[in-house]
Amino acid sequence: MSDSKMKTFQNVLKQQKRFDLAIKFENAYFEHYEVEDSDYHMGAIIFYINPIYFFDLDQLHKKDRELLLSILNALNFPYERISHFKISINEKILIADISDTVYIFVDESGDMDFSIKGSNHYMFNFLVKNRPFQLHEYIANYRYELIERNLDPFITQHLDIEKFHACEDNKYIRQRMFEIISTFTSEAVQVYSYILEKPKVHPEKRQEHSIFYVDNLMFAITKLLDKINIDRNFIIITDRLPVLANKKAHIKALKQGIEEYLKISKKDLRYSIHHHCSASSSNLQIIDYIGWAIYRKYEHNESSYYEMIKQYLLEEEVMTKDRVEVHYHK
């Protein structure tokens, strides 16, 4: 079957907001053949797909199979009807090694202005995943779709999308990104949110912003490791660190804190910490979006986007909720 038919097939799935199915047909191809012993001119399809998606597609629910069949029958095949399809493995694609490593992606929301002008909350949000990462290819393709629109002579407003960023993207891009993110399988993603109500943070704990940042990040990481009962090697990737005084010393303190946690927990695990530009990582962009939705819920009492991602939440923990003393008023 032609590449154009395959792309049309995927695009219809995307229009139906079935990104979860569309991504599984990336780099796939299919063949058609006539069904013998039929009173009508019937056809059938064989999809040759990436091995990692074989069982997902081979064991589709009845409604999903009916959806795919309806799209196939809307395409221009030389048959009266496509009666069924089969799923087969594209043997030209090698199965990527599935890593046992746990990946933890970190993003923070809110500011460090502890006055009436600052935000009410400061939070760290964590995205926990394993390879192979889902939806990366589709998120990349969506970004290039947006860039390619600049070639349309009838479009006057050009977009230069280096990365997706929830608070900067326009409402149409933001809605599409949340639609994509909300189609993760629930087993593939866990999110933990560590939340501080800033007026309840003691002045001594926030006197030096760099220490406040590192101390809370370290504590939040150890709480997350406890919650997921970490038993495998792990990699932590944060967005580029905020401007901190004496970064090397604070990074060293962060590592020492994790090593102390592993020692006390008697866990013989290896780990590494990296600080990357968010443009280099779809996962950092995903946790930025998820964190933005959680932040909107707490800071602005607006939960429409939160409703699209709440199924991934392991816990949203307001660390200051039981504190009575408020050190300044908004």
Short mmCIF file of C-alpha atoms in Angstrom, two decimals:
data_model
loop_
_atom_site.label_atom_id
_atom_site.label_comp_id
_atom_site.label_asym_id
_atom_site.label_seq_id
_atom_site.Cartn_x
_atom_site.Cartn_y
_atom_site.Cartn_z
CA MET A 1 0.00 0.00 0.00
CA SER A 2 1.18 3.50 -0.77
CA ASP A 3 2.74 5.73 1.85
CA SER A 4 0.05 8.33 1.16
CA LYS A 5 -2.72 5.89 2.15
CA MET A 6 -0.84 5.01 5.32
CA LYS A 7 -0.50 8.69 6.22
CA THR A 8 -4.17 9.33 5.46
CA PHE A 9 -5.10 6.40 7.68
CA GLN A 10 -3.03 7.85 10.55
CA ASN A 11 -4.31 11.39 10.00
CA VAL A 12 -7.92 10.25 10.31
CA LEU A 13 -7.04 8.58 13.62
CA LYS A 14 -5.45 11.82 14.80
CA GLN A 15 -8.55 13.79 13.80
CA GLN A 16 -10.54 11.39 15.96
CA LYS A 17 -8.11 12.17 18.80
CA ARG A 18 -6.86 8.58 18.76
CA PHE A 19 -3.21 9.52 19.00
CA ASP A 20 -2.65 6.35 21.02
CA LEU A 21 -3.50 4.28 17.93
CA ALA A 22 -1.95 6.61 15.35
CA ILE A 23 1.49 6.46 16.97
CA LYS A 24 1.49 2.66 16.82
CA PHE A 25 1.29 2.79 13.04
CA GLU A 26 4.39 4.99 12.67
CA ASN A 27 6.86 3.42 10.20
CA ALA A 28 4.29 0.73 9.39
CA TYR A 29 3.14 -0.40 5.98
CA PHE A 30 0.34 -2.63 4.79
CA GLU A 31 -0.70 -4.86 1.95
CA HIS A 32 -4.14 -5.81 0.65
CA TYR A 33 -5.44 -8.96 -0.97
CA GLU A 34 -8.71 -10.38 -2.21
CA VAL A 35 -10.65 -12.68 0.09
CA GLU A 36 -11.35 -15.99 -1.64
CA ASP A 37 -14.59 -17.97 -1.38
CA SER A 38 -16.69 -14.86 -1.01
CA ASP A 39 -19.90 -13.99 -2.86
CA TYR A 40 -18.77 -10.36 -2.95
CA HIS A 41 -15.57 -8.70 -4.06
CA MET A 42 -14.12 -8.54 -0.53
CA GLY A 43 -10.64 -7.50 0.52
CA ALA A 44 -8.43 -7.83 3.59
CA ILE A 45 -5.44 -5.93 4.96
CA ILE A 46 -2.21 -7.03 6.61
CA PHE A 47 -0.51 -4.35 8.72
CA TYR A 48 3.25 -4.74 9.18
CA ILE A 49 4.05 -2.82 12.34
CA ASN A 50 6.84 -2.10 14.80
CA PRO A 51 7.41 -5.21 16.96
CA ILE A 52 6.98 -3.27 20.21
CA TYR A 53 3.33 -2.56 19.29
CA PHE A 54 2.44 -6.06 18.06
CA PHE A 55 0.49 -7.27 21.10
CA ASP A 56 -1.22 -3.90 21.62
CA LEU A 57 -2.62 -3.96 18.08
CA ASP A 58 -3.18 -7.70 17.83
CA GLN A 59 -5.41 -7.65 20.92
CA LEU A 60 -7.48 -4.55 20.21
CA HIS A 61 -10.95 -4.20 21.69
CA LYS A 62 -13.88 -4.75 19.36
CA LYS A 63 -14.73 -1.01 19.13
CA ASP A 64 -11.16 -0.13 18.16
CA ARG A 65 -11.12 -2.83 15.47
CA GLU A 66 -14.41 -1.49 14.12
CA LEU A 67 -12.95 2.03 14.04
CA LEU A 68 -9.92 0.89 12.03
CA LEU A 69 -12.13 -1.07 9.64
CA SER A 70 -14.40 1.93 9.05
CA ILE A 71 -11.37 4.07 8.13
CA LEU A 72 -10.00 1.38 5.82
CA ASN A 73 -13.35 1.15 4.04
CA ALA A 74 -13.32 4.90 3.46
CA LEU A 75 -10.03 4.61 1.58
CA ASN A 76 -9.90 3.84 -2.12
CA PHE A 77 -9.29 0.09 -2.35
CA PRO A 78 -10.28 -2.03 -5.37
CA TYR A 79 -12.87 -4.00 -3.37
CA GLU A 80 -16.50 -3.57 -2.46
CA ARG A 81 -15.52 -3.78 1.18
CA ILE A 82 -12.59 -4.56 3.48
CA SER A 83 -13.86 -7.42 5.62
CA HIS A 84 -11.02 -7.72 8.14
CA PHE A 85 -7.38 -6.96 8.87
CA LYS A 86 -4.46 -8.81 10.42
CA ILE A 87 -1.48 -7.58 12.41
CA SER A 88 1.99 -8.80 11.51
CA ILE A 89 5.53 -7.81 12.55
CA ASN A 90 7.67 -5.66 10.30
CA GLU A 91 10.83 -7.77 10.49
CA LYS A 92 12.92 -4.94 9.06
CA ILE A 93 12.56 -3.11 12.37
CA LEU A 94 14.65 -4.46 15.21
CA ILE A 95 13.17 -4.43 18.70
CA ALA A 96 15.01 -1.79 20.69
CA ASP A 97 16.51 -3.03 23.91
CA ILE A 98 13.97 -2.32 26.62
CA SER A 99 15.89 -0.73 29.45
CA ASP A 100 15.26 -1.69 33.06
CA THR A 101 16.39 1.77 34.12
CA VAL A 102 13.87 4.11 35.74
CA TYR A 103 13.86 7.64 34.30
CA ILE A 104 12.72 10.57 36.44
CA PHE A 105 12.12 13.92 34.73
CA VAL A 106 11.76 17.01 36.92
CA ASP A 107 10.19 20.41 36.39
CA GLU A 108 9.33 23.17 38.87
CA SER A 109 6.44 25.63 38.87
CA GLY A 110 6.00 28.92 40.68
CA ASP A 111 8.60 31.53 41.60
CA MET A 112 10.88 32.26 44.54
CA ASP A 113 9.39 35.67 45.27
CA PHE A 114 8.27 35.28 48.90
CA SER A 115 6.14 38.42 49.01
CA ILE A 116 2.62 39.47 48.08
CA LYS A 117 3.85 39.92 44.48
CA GLY A 118 4.95 36.30 44.12
CA SER A 119 3.04 33.11 43.40
CA ASN A 120 1.11 31.37 46.18
CA HIS A 121 2.74 28.00 45.48
CA TYR A 122 6.07 26.49 44.59
CA MET A 123 6.18 22.91 43.39
CA PHE A 124 8.33 20.20 41.90
CA ASN A 125 6.65 17.81 39.50
CA PHE A 126 8.17 14.45 38.59
CA LEU A 127 7.51 12.23 35.59
CA VAL A 128 8.50 8.57 36.06
CA LYS A 129 8.92 6.46 32.90
CA ASN A 130 10.74 3.52 31.35
CA ARG A 131 12.05 3.06 27.84
CA PRO A 132 10.87 2.70 25.15
CA PHE A 133 9.23 6.10 25.64
CA GLN A 134 5.72 6.45 24.23
CA LEU A 135 4.55 9.27 21.96
CA HIS A 136 7.98 10.83 21.42
CA GLU A 137 7.85 10.41 17.67
CA TYR A 138 4.38 11.88 17.42
CA ILE A 139 5.29 14.93 19.54
CA ALA A 140 8.32 15.50 17.30
CA ASN A 141 6.19 15.12 14.18
CA TYR A 142 3.62 17.57 15.51
CA ARG A 143 6.36 20.16 16.06
CA TYR A 144 7.55 19.77 12.48
CA GLU A 145 3.97 19.98 11.20
CA LEU A 146 3.72 23.38 12.87
CA ILE A 147 7.01 24.52 11.35
CA GLU A 148 6.00 23.30 7.87
CA ARG A 149 2.87 25.44 8.00
CA ASN A 150 5.16 28.43 7.60
CA LEU A 151 5.49 27.41 3.94
CA ASP A 152 1.78 28.02 3.35
CA PRO A 153 1.54 31.37 1.48
CA PHE A 154 -1.87 32.05 3.07
CA ILE A 155 -0.57 31.89 6.65
CA THR A 156 0.66 35.27 7.87
CA GLN A 157 1.65 34.36 11.43
CA HIS A 158 4.73 32.15 11.38
CA LEU A 159 5.63 29.83 14.23
CA ASP A 160 9.19 29.02 15.25
CA ILE A 161 8.65 26.07 17.59
CA GLU A 162 11.92 24.95 19.15
CA LYS A 163 10.13 23.21 22.03
CA PHE A 164 6.69 22.99 23.57
CA HIS A 165 6.15 25.10 26.68
CA ALA A 166 2.69 25.18 28.25
CA CYS A 167 2.64 28.79 29.45
CA GLU A 168 4.05 30.14 26.15
CA ASP A 169 2.22 28.02 23.56
CA ASN A 170 -1.03 29.39 22.11
CA LYS A 171 -4.32 27.84 23.17
CA TYR A 172 -4.65 25.70 20.03
CA ILE A 173 -1.20 24.12 20.42
CA ARG A 174 -1.77 23.72 24.14
CA GLN A 175 -5.07 21.91 23.59
CA ARG A 176 -3.52 19.57 21.00
CA MET A 177 -0.56 18.79 23.27
CA PHE A 178 -2.84 17.93 26.18
CA GLU A 179 -4.88 15.70 23.88
CA ILE A 180 -1.69 13.87 22.93
CA ILE A 181 -0.37 13.60 26.49
CA SER A 182 -3.71 12.33 27.79
CA THR A 183 -3.44 9.22 25.59
CA PHE A 184 -0.54 7.61 27.45
CA THR A 185 -1.36 4.19 28.80
CA SER A 186 -1.76 4.59 32.56
CA GLU A 187 0.87 1.90 33.18
CA ALA A 188 3.51 3.85 31.25
CA VAL A 189 3.49 7.07 33.27
CA GLN A 190 3.55 8.05 36.94
CA VAL A 191 3.53 11.63 38.21
CA TYR A 192 4.36 12.90 41.68
CA SER A 193 3.78 16.51 42.70
CA TYR A 194 5.56 18.06 45.71
CA ILE A 195 3.79 21.30 46.67
CA LEU A 196 4.62 24.14 49.05
CA GLU A 197 2.29 26.97 50.10
CA LYS A 198 4.86 29.76 50.08
CA PRO A 199 3.38 32.00 52.83
CA LYS A 200 3.73 29.04 55.22
CA VAL A 201 7.44 28.51 54.49
CA HIS A 202 9.53 29.68 57.47
CA PRO A 203 11.73 32.71 56.62
CA GLU A 204 14.89 30.87 57.68
CA LYS A 205 14.14 28.09 55.16
CA ARG A 206 13.86 30.52 52.26
CA GLN A 207 16.49 33.07 53.12
CA GLU A 208 18.89 31.82 50.44
CA HIS A 209 17.07 30.78 47.27
CA SER A 210 19.70 28.33 46.08
CA ILE A 211 19.63 26.42 49.39
CA PHE A 212 15.81 26.47 49.41
CA TYR A 213 15.79 25.00 45.89
CA VAL A 214 18.32 22.22 46.50
CA ASP A 215 17.02 21.24 49.94
CA ASN A 216 13.45 20.88 48.70
CA LEU A 217 14.43 19.15 45.47
CA MET A 218 16.52 16.65 47.40
CA PHE A 219 13.73 16.00 49.90
CA ALA A 220 11.15 15.67 47.11
CA ILE A 221 13.33 13.17 45.22
CA THR A 222 13.80 10.98 48.29
CA LYS A 223 10.04 11.03 48.96
CA LEU A 224 9.38 10.00 45.37
CA LEU A 225 11.93 7.18 45.54
CA ASP A 226 10.12 5.91 48.64
CA LYS A 227 6.70 6.14 47.00
CA ILE A 228 7.73 4.13 43.94
CA ASN A 229 9.74 1.77 46.16
CA ILE A 230 12.74 2.18 43.88
CA ASP A 231 14.51 -1.11 43.26
CA ARG A 232 16.27 -0.43 39.95
CA ASN A 233 19.00 1.91 38.76
CA PHE A 234 17.64 5.34 37.95
CA ILE A 235 18.44 8.49 36.01
CA ILE A 236 17.20 11.92 37.05
CA ILE A 237 16.94 14.63 34.38
CA THR A 238 15.98 18.18 35.29
CA ASP A 239 15.59 21.27 33.19
CA ARG A 240 18.61 23.55 33.32
CA LEU A 241 19.09 24.62 36.92
CA PRO A 242 17.93 28.09 37.86
CA VAL A 243 20.70 30.61 38.42
CA LEU A 244 22.24 29.43 41.65
CA ALA A 245 25.20 30.67 43.62
CA ASN A 246 27.96 28.07 43.67
CA LYS A 247 26.18 25.51 41.47
CA LYS A 248 28.83 22.82 41.80
CA ALA A 249 28.58 22.82 45.57
CA HIS A 250 24.79 22.55 45.46
CA ILE A 251 24.83 19.76 42.87
CA LYS A 252 27.32 17.93 45.09
CA ALA A 253 24.97 18.38 48.07
CA LEU A 254 22.08 17.01 46.00
CA LYS A 255 24.07 13.88 45.11
CA GLN A 256 25.20 13.41 48.70
CA GLY A 257 21.58 13.55 49.82
CA ILE A 258 20.57 10.81 47.38
CA GLU A 259 23.56 8.67 48.34
CA GLU A 260 22.64 9.04 52.01
CA TYR A 261 19.08 7.99 51.23
CA LEU A 262 20.30 4.87 49.37
CA LYS A 263 22.66 4.02 52.22
CA ILE A 264 19.97 4.34 54.89
CA SER A 265 17.51 2.39 52.75
CA LYS A 266 20.15 -0.31 52.14
CA LYS A 267 19.60 -0.15 48.40
CA ASP A 268 22.59 -1.03 46.26
CA LEU A 269 21.56 1.02 43.23
CA ARG A 270 23.35 3.23 40.75
CA TYR A 271 22.03 6.58 39.62
CA SER A 272 23.02 9.69 37.72
CA ILE A 273 21.69 13.26 37.59
CA HIS A 274 21.65 15.45 34.47
CA HIS A 275 20.55 19.03 33.83
CA HIS A 276 19.38 19.40 30.23
CA CYS A 277 17.79 22.09 28.13
CA SER A 278 14.08 21.23 27.85
CA ALA A 279 14.27 21.56 24.05
CA SER A 280 16.45 18.43 24.05
CA SER A 281 13.84 16.24 25.74
CA SER A 282 10.20 15.53 24.91
CA ASN A 283 9.84 14.18 28.45
CA LEU A 284 10.88 17.51 30.00
CA GLN A 285 8.28 19.19 27.78
CA ILE A 286 5.66 16.63 28.84
CA ILE A 287 6.29 17.20 32.56
CA ASP A 288 6.25 20.95 31.92
CA TYR A 289 2.73 20.55 30.53
CA ILE A 290 1.57 18.22 33.30
CA GLY A 291 3.12 20.48 35.95
CA TRP A 292 1.44 23.53 34.39
CA ALA A 293 -1.94 21.80 34.69
CA ILE A 294 -1.34 20.93 38.35
CA TYR A 295 -0.10 24.46 39.07
CA ARG A 296 -3.22 25.96 37.44
CA LYS A 297 -5.38 23.86 39.73
CA TYR A 298 -3.69 25.11 42.91
CA GLU A 299 -2.74 28.66 41.92
CA HIS A 300 -5.83 29.65 39.90
CA ASN A 301 -8.46 27.08 40.92
CA GLU A 302 -8.76 26.09 37.25
CA SER A 303 -8.79 22.36 36.60
CA SER A 304 -9.91 21.75 33.00
CA TYR A 305 -6.42 20.68 31.88
CA TYR A 306 -5.77 18.93 35.20
CA GLU A 307 -8.73 16.65 34.44
CA MET A 308 -6.91 15.47 31.29
CA ILE A 309 -3.81 14.28 33.18
CA LYS A 310 -5.00 13.39 36.68
CA GLN A 311 -5.08 9.65 35.85
CA TYR A 312 -1.27 9.65 35.95
CA LEU A 313 -0.95 11.12 39.43
CA LEU A 314 0.73 8.87 41.96
CA GLU A 315 0.21 11.61 44.54
CA GLU A 316 -0.01 15.39 44.82
CA GLU A 317 1.40 16.16 48.23
CA VAL A 318 0.95 19.59 49.82
CA MET A 319 3.82 19.54 52.30
CA THR A 320 2.64 22.65 54.19
CA LYS A 321 -1.07 21.81 54.52
CA ASP A 322 -0.91 21.10 58.28
CA ARG A 323 1.07 24.23 59.11
CA VAL A 324 -0.92 26.94 60.90
CA GLU A 325 1.54 29.82 60.99
CA VAL A 326 1.47 32.17 57.98
CA HIS A 327 4.51 34.45 57.61
CA TYR A 328 2.99 36.96 55.19
CA HIS A 329 -0.43 37.54 53.64
CA LYS A 330 -1.30 37.84 49.98
#
